[in-house]
JSON list of C-alpha atoms in Angstrom, two decimals:
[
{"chain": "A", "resi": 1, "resn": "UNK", "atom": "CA", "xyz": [-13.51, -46.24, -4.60]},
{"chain": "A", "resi": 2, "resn": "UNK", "atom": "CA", "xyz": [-16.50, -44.38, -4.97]},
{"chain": "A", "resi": 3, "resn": "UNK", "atom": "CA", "xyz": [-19.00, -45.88, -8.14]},
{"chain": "A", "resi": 4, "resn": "UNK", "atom": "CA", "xyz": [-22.36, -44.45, -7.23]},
{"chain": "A", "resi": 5, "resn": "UNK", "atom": "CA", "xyz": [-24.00, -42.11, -5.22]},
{"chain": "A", "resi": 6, "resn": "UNK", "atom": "CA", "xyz": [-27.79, -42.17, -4.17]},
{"chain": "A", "resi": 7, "resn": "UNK", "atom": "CA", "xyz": [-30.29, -40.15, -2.25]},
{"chain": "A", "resi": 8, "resn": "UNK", "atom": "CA", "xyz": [-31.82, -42.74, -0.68]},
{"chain": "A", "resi": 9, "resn": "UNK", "atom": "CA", "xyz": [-32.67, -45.05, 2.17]},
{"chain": "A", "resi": 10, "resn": "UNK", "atom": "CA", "xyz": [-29.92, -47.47, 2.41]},
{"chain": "A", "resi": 11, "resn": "UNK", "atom": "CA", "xyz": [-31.83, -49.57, 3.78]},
{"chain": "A", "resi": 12, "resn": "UNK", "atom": "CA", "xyz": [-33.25, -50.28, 0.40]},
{"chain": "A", "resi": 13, "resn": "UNK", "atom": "CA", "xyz": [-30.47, -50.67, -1.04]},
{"chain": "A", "resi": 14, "resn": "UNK", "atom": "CA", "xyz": [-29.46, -54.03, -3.72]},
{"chain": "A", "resi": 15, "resn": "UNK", "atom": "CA", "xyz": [-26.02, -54.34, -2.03]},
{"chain": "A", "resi": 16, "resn": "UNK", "atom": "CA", "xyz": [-25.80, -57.41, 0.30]},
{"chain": "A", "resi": 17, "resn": "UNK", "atom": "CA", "xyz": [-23.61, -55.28, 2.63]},
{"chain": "A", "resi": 18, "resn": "UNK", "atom": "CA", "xyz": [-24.07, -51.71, 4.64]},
{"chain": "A", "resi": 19, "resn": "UNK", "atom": "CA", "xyz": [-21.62, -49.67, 6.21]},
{"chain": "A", "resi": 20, "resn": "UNK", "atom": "CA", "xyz": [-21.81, -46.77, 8.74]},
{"chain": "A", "resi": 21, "resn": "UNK", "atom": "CA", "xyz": [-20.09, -44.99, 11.12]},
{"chain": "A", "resi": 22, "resn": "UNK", "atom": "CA", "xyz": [-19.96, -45.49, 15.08]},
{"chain": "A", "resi": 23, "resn": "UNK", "atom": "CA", "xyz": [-17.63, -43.84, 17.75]},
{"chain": "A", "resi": 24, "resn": "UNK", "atom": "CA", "xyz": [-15.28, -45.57, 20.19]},
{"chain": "A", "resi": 25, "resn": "UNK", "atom": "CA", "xyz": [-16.77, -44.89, 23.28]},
{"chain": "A", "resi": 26, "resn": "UNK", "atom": "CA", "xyz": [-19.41, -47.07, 22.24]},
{"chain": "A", "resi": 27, "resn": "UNK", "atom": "CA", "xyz": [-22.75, -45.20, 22.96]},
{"chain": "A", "resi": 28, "resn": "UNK", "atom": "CA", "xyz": [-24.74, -46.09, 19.47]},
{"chain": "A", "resi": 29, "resn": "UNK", "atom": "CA", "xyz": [-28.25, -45.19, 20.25]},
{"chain": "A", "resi": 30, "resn": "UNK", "atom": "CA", "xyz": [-28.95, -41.87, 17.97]},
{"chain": "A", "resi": 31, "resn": "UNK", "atom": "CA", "xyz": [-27.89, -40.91, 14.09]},
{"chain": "A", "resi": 32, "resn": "UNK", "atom": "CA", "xyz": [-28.00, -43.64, 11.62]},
{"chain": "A", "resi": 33, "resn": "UNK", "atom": "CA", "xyz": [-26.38, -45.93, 14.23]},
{"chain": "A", "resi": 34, "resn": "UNK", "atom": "CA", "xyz": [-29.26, -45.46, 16.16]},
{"chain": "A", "resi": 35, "resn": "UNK", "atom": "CA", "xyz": [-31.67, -46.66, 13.90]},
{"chain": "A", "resi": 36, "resn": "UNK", "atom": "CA", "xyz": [-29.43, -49.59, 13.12]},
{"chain": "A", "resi": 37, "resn": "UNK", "atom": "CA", "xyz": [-29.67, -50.65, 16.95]},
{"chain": "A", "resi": 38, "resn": "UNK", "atom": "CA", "xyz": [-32.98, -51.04, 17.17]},
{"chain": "A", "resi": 39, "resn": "UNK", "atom": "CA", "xyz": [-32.64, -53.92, 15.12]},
{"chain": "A", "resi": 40, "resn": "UNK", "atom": "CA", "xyz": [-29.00, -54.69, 16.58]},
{"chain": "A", "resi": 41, "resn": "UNK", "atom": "CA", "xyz": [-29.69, -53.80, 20.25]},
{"chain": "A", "resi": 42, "resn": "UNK", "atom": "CA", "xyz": [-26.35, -55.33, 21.58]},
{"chain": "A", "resi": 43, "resn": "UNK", "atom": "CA", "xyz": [-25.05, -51.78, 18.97]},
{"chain": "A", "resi": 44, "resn": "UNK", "atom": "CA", "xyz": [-26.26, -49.15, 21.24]},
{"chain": "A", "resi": 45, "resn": "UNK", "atom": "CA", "xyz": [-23.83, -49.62, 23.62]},
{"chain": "A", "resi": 46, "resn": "UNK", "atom": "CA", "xyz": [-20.77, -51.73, 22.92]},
{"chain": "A", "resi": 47, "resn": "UNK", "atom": "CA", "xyz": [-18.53, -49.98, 24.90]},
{"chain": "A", "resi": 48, "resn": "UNK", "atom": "CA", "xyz": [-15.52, -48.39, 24.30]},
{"chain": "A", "resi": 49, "resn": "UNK", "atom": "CA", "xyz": [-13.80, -49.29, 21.06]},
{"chain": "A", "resi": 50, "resn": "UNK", "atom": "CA", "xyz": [-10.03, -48.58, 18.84]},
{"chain": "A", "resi": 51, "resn": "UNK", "atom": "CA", "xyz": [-10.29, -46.61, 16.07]},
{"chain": "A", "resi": 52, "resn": "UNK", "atom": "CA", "xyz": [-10.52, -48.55, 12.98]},
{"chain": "A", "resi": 53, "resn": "UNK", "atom": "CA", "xyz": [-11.82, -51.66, 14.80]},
{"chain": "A", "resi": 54, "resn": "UNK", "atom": "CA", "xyz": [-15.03, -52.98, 12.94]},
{"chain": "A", "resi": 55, "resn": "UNK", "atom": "CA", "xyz": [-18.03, -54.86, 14.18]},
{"chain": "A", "resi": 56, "resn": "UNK", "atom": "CA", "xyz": [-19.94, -56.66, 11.78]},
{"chain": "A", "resi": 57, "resn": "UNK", "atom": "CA", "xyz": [-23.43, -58.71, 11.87]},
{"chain": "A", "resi": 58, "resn": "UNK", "atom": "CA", "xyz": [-25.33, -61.18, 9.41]},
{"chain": "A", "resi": 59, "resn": "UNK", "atom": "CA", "xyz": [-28.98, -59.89, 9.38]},
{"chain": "A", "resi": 60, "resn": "UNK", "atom": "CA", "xyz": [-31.87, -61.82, 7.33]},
{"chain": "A", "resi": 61, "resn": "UNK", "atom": "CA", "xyz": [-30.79, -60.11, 4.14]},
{"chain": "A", "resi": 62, "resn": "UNK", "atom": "CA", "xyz": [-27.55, -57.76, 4.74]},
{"chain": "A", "resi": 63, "resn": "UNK", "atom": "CA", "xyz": [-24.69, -57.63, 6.83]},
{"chain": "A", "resi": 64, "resn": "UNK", "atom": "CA", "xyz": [-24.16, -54.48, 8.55]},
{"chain": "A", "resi": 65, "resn": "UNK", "atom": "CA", "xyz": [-20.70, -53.43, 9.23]},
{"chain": "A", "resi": 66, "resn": "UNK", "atom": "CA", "xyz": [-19.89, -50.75, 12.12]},
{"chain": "A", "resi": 67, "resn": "UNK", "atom": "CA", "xyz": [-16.99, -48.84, 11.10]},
{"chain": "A", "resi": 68, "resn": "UNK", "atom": "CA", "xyz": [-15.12, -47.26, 14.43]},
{"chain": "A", "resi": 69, "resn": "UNK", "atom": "CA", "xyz": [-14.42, -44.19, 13.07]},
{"chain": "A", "resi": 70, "resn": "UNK", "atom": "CA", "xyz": [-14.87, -41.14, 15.20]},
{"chain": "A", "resi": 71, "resn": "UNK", "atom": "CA", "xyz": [-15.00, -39.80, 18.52]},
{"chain": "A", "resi": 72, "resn": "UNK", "atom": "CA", "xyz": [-17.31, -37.58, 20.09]},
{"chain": "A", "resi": 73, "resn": "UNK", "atom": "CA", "xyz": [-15.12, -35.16, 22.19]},
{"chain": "A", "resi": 74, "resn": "UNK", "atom": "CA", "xyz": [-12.86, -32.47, 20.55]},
{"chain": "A", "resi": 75, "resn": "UNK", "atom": "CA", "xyz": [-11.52, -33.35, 17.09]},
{"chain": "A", "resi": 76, "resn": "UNK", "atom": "CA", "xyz": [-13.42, -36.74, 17.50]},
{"chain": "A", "resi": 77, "resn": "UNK", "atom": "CA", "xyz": [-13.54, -36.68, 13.38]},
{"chain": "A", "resi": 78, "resn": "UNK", "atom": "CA", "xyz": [-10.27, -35.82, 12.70]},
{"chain": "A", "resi": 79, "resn": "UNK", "atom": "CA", "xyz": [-8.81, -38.97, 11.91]},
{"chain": "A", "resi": 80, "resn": "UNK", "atom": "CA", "xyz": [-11.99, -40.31, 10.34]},
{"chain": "A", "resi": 81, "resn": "UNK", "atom": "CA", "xyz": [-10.70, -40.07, 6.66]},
{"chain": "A", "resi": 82, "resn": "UNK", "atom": "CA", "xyz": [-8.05, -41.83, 7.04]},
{"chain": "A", "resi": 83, "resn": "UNK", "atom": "CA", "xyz": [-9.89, -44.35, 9.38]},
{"chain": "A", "resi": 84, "resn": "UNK", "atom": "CA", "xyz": [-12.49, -45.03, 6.80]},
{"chain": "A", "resi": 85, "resn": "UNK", "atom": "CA", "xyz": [-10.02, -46.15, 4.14]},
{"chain": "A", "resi": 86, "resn": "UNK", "atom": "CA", "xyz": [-8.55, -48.54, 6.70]},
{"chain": "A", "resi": 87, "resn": "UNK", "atom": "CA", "xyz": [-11.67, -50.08, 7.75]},
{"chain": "A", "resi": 88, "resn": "UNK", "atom": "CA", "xyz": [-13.27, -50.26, 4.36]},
{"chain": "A", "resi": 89, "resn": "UNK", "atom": "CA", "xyz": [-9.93, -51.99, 2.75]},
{"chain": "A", "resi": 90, "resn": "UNK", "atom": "CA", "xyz": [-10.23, -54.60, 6.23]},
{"chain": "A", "resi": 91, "resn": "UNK", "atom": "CA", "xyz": [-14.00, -55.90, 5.62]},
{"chain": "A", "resi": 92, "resn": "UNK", "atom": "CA", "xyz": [-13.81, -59.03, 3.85]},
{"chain": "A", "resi": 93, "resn": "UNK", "atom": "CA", "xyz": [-16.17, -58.01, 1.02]},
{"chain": "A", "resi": 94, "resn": "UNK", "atom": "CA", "xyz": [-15.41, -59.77, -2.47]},
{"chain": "A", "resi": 95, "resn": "UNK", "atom": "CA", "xyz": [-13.39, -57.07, -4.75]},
{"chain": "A", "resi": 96, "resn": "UNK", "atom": "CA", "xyz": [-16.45, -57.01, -7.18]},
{"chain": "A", "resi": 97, "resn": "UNK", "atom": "CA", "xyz": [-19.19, -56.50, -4.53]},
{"chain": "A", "resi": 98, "resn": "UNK", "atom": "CA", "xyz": [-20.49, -52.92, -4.00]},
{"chain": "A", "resi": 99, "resn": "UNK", "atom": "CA", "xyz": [-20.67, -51.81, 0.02]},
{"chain": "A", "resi": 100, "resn": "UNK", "atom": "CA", "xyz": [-23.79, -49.49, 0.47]},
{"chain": "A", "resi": 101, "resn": "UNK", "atom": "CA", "xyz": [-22.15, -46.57, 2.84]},
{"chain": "A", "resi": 102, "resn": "UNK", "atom": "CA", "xyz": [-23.83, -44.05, 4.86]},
{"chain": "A", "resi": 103, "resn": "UNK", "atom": "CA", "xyz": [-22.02, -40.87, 4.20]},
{"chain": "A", "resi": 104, "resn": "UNK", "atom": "CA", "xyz": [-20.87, -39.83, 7.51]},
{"chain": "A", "resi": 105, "resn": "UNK", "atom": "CA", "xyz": [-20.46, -36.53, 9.13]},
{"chain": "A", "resi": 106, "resn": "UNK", "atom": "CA", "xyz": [-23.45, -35.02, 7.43]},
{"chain": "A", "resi": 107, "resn": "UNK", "atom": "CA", "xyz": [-25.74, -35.26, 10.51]},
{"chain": "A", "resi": 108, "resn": "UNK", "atom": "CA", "xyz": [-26.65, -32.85, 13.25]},
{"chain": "A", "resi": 109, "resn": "UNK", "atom": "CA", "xyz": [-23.83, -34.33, 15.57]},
{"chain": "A", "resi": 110, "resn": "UNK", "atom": "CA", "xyz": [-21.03, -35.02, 12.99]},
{"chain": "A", "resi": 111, "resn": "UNK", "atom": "CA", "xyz": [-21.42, -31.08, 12.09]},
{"chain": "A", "resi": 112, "resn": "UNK", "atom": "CA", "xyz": [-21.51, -29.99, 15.70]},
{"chain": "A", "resi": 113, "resn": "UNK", "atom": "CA", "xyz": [-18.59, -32.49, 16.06]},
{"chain": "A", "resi": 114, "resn": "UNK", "atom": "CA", "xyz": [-16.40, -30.78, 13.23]},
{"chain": "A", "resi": 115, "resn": "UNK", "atom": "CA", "xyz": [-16.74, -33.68, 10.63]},
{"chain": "A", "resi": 116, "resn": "UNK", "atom": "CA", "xyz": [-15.43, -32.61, 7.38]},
{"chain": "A", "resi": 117, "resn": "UNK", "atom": "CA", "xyz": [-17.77, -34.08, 5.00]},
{"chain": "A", "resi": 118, "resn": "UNK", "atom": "CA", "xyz": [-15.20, -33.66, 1.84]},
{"chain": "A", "resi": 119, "resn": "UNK", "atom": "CA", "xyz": [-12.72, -35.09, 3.81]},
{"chain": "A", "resi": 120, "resn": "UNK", "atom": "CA", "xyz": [-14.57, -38.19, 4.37]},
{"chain": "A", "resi": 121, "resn": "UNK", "atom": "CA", "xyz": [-15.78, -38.77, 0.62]},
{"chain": "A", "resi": 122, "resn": "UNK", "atom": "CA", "xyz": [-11.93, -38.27, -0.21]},
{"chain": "A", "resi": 123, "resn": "UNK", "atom": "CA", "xyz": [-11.21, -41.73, 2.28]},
{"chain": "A", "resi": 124, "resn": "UNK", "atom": "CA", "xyz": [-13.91, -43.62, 1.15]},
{"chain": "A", "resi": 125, "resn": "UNK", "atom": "CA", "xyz": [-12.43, -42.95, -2.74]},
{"chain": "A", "resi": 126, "resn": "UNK", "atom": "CA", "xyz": [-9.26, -43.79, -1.79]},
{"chain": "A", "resi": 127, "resn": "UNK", "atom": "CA", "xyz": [-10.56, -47.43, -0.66]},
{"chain": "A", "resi": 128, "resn": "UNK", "atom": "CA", "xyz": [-9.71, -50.10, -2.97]},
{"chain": "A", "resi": 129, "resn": "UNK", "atom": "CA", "xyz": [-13.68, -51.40, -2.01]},
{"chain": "A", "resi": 130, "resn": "UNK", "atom": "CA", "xyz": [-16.36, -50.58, -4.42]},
{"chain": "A", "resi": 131, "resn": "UNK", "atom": "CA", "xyz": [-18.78, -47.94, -2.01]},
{"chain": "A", "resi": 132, "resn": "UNK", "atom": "CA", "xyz": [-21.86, -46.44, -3.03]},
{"chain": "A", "resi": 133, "resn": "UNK", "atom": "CA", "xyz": [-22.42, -43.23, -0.64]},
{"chain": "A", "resi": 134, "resn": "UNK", "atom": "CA", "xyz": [-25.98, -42.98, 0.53]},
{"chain": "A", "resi": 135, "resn": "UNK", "atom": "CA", "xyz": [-27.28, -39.64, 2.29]},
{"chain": "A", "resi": 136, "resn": "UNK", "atom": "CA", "xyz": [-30.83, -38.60, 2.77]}
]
């Protein structure tokens, strides 16, 4: 479920816990992901990966948690709706602790990619996690 949205860095963010999207062929290094990985350098290329799988790390103050939740050949976003719900509803995040989420799709190579952005939003509210969407 959706409780907040922000215009924001998420890295900023109050919430113990960040999500964001990465694809399953594992290559990590540009978007949001990107960024992450230069922190997380094993992230940039994990090779490939199921949708819905999730990779998660502790850092000093959050733990990041890589949602698998795309592809990036034809209709690579086409299940990510769906996909999002599932691997939101899997982290094991306390019911009453907000997840800081990057809203995904919105970047140059979700909307070359065909990511519905609405679509998205729609499977993040239909979590039973408490999100708060970040976009810049």
């Amino acid at each position: 479920m959706i409780v907040n949205t922000t215009y924001g860095d998420v890295f900023k963010t109050s919430n113990k816990h960040i999500a964001f999207a990465v694809n399953t062929e594992g290559f990590n290094d540009a978007g949001f992901a990107g960024s992450v990985s230069r922190h997380w350098p094993k992230l940039a290329n994990t090779g490939p990966k199921k949708l819905g799988d999730v990779i998660s790390k502790k850092g000093t103050n959050k733990i990041f948690h890589a949602l698998v939740c795309h592809s990036l050949g034809n209709d690579g976003w086409e299940k990510t709706a769906e996909t999002v719900t599932k691997c939101l509803d899997s982290l094991d995040v306390p019911n009453d602790e907000t997840i800081a989420i990057v809203l995904m799709g919105a970047g140059v190579f979700g909307q070359l990619g065909g990511a519905n952005v609405f679509s998205i939003l729609g499977g993040m509210a239909r979590s039973k996690k408490r999100v708060a969407v970040y976009t810049l």
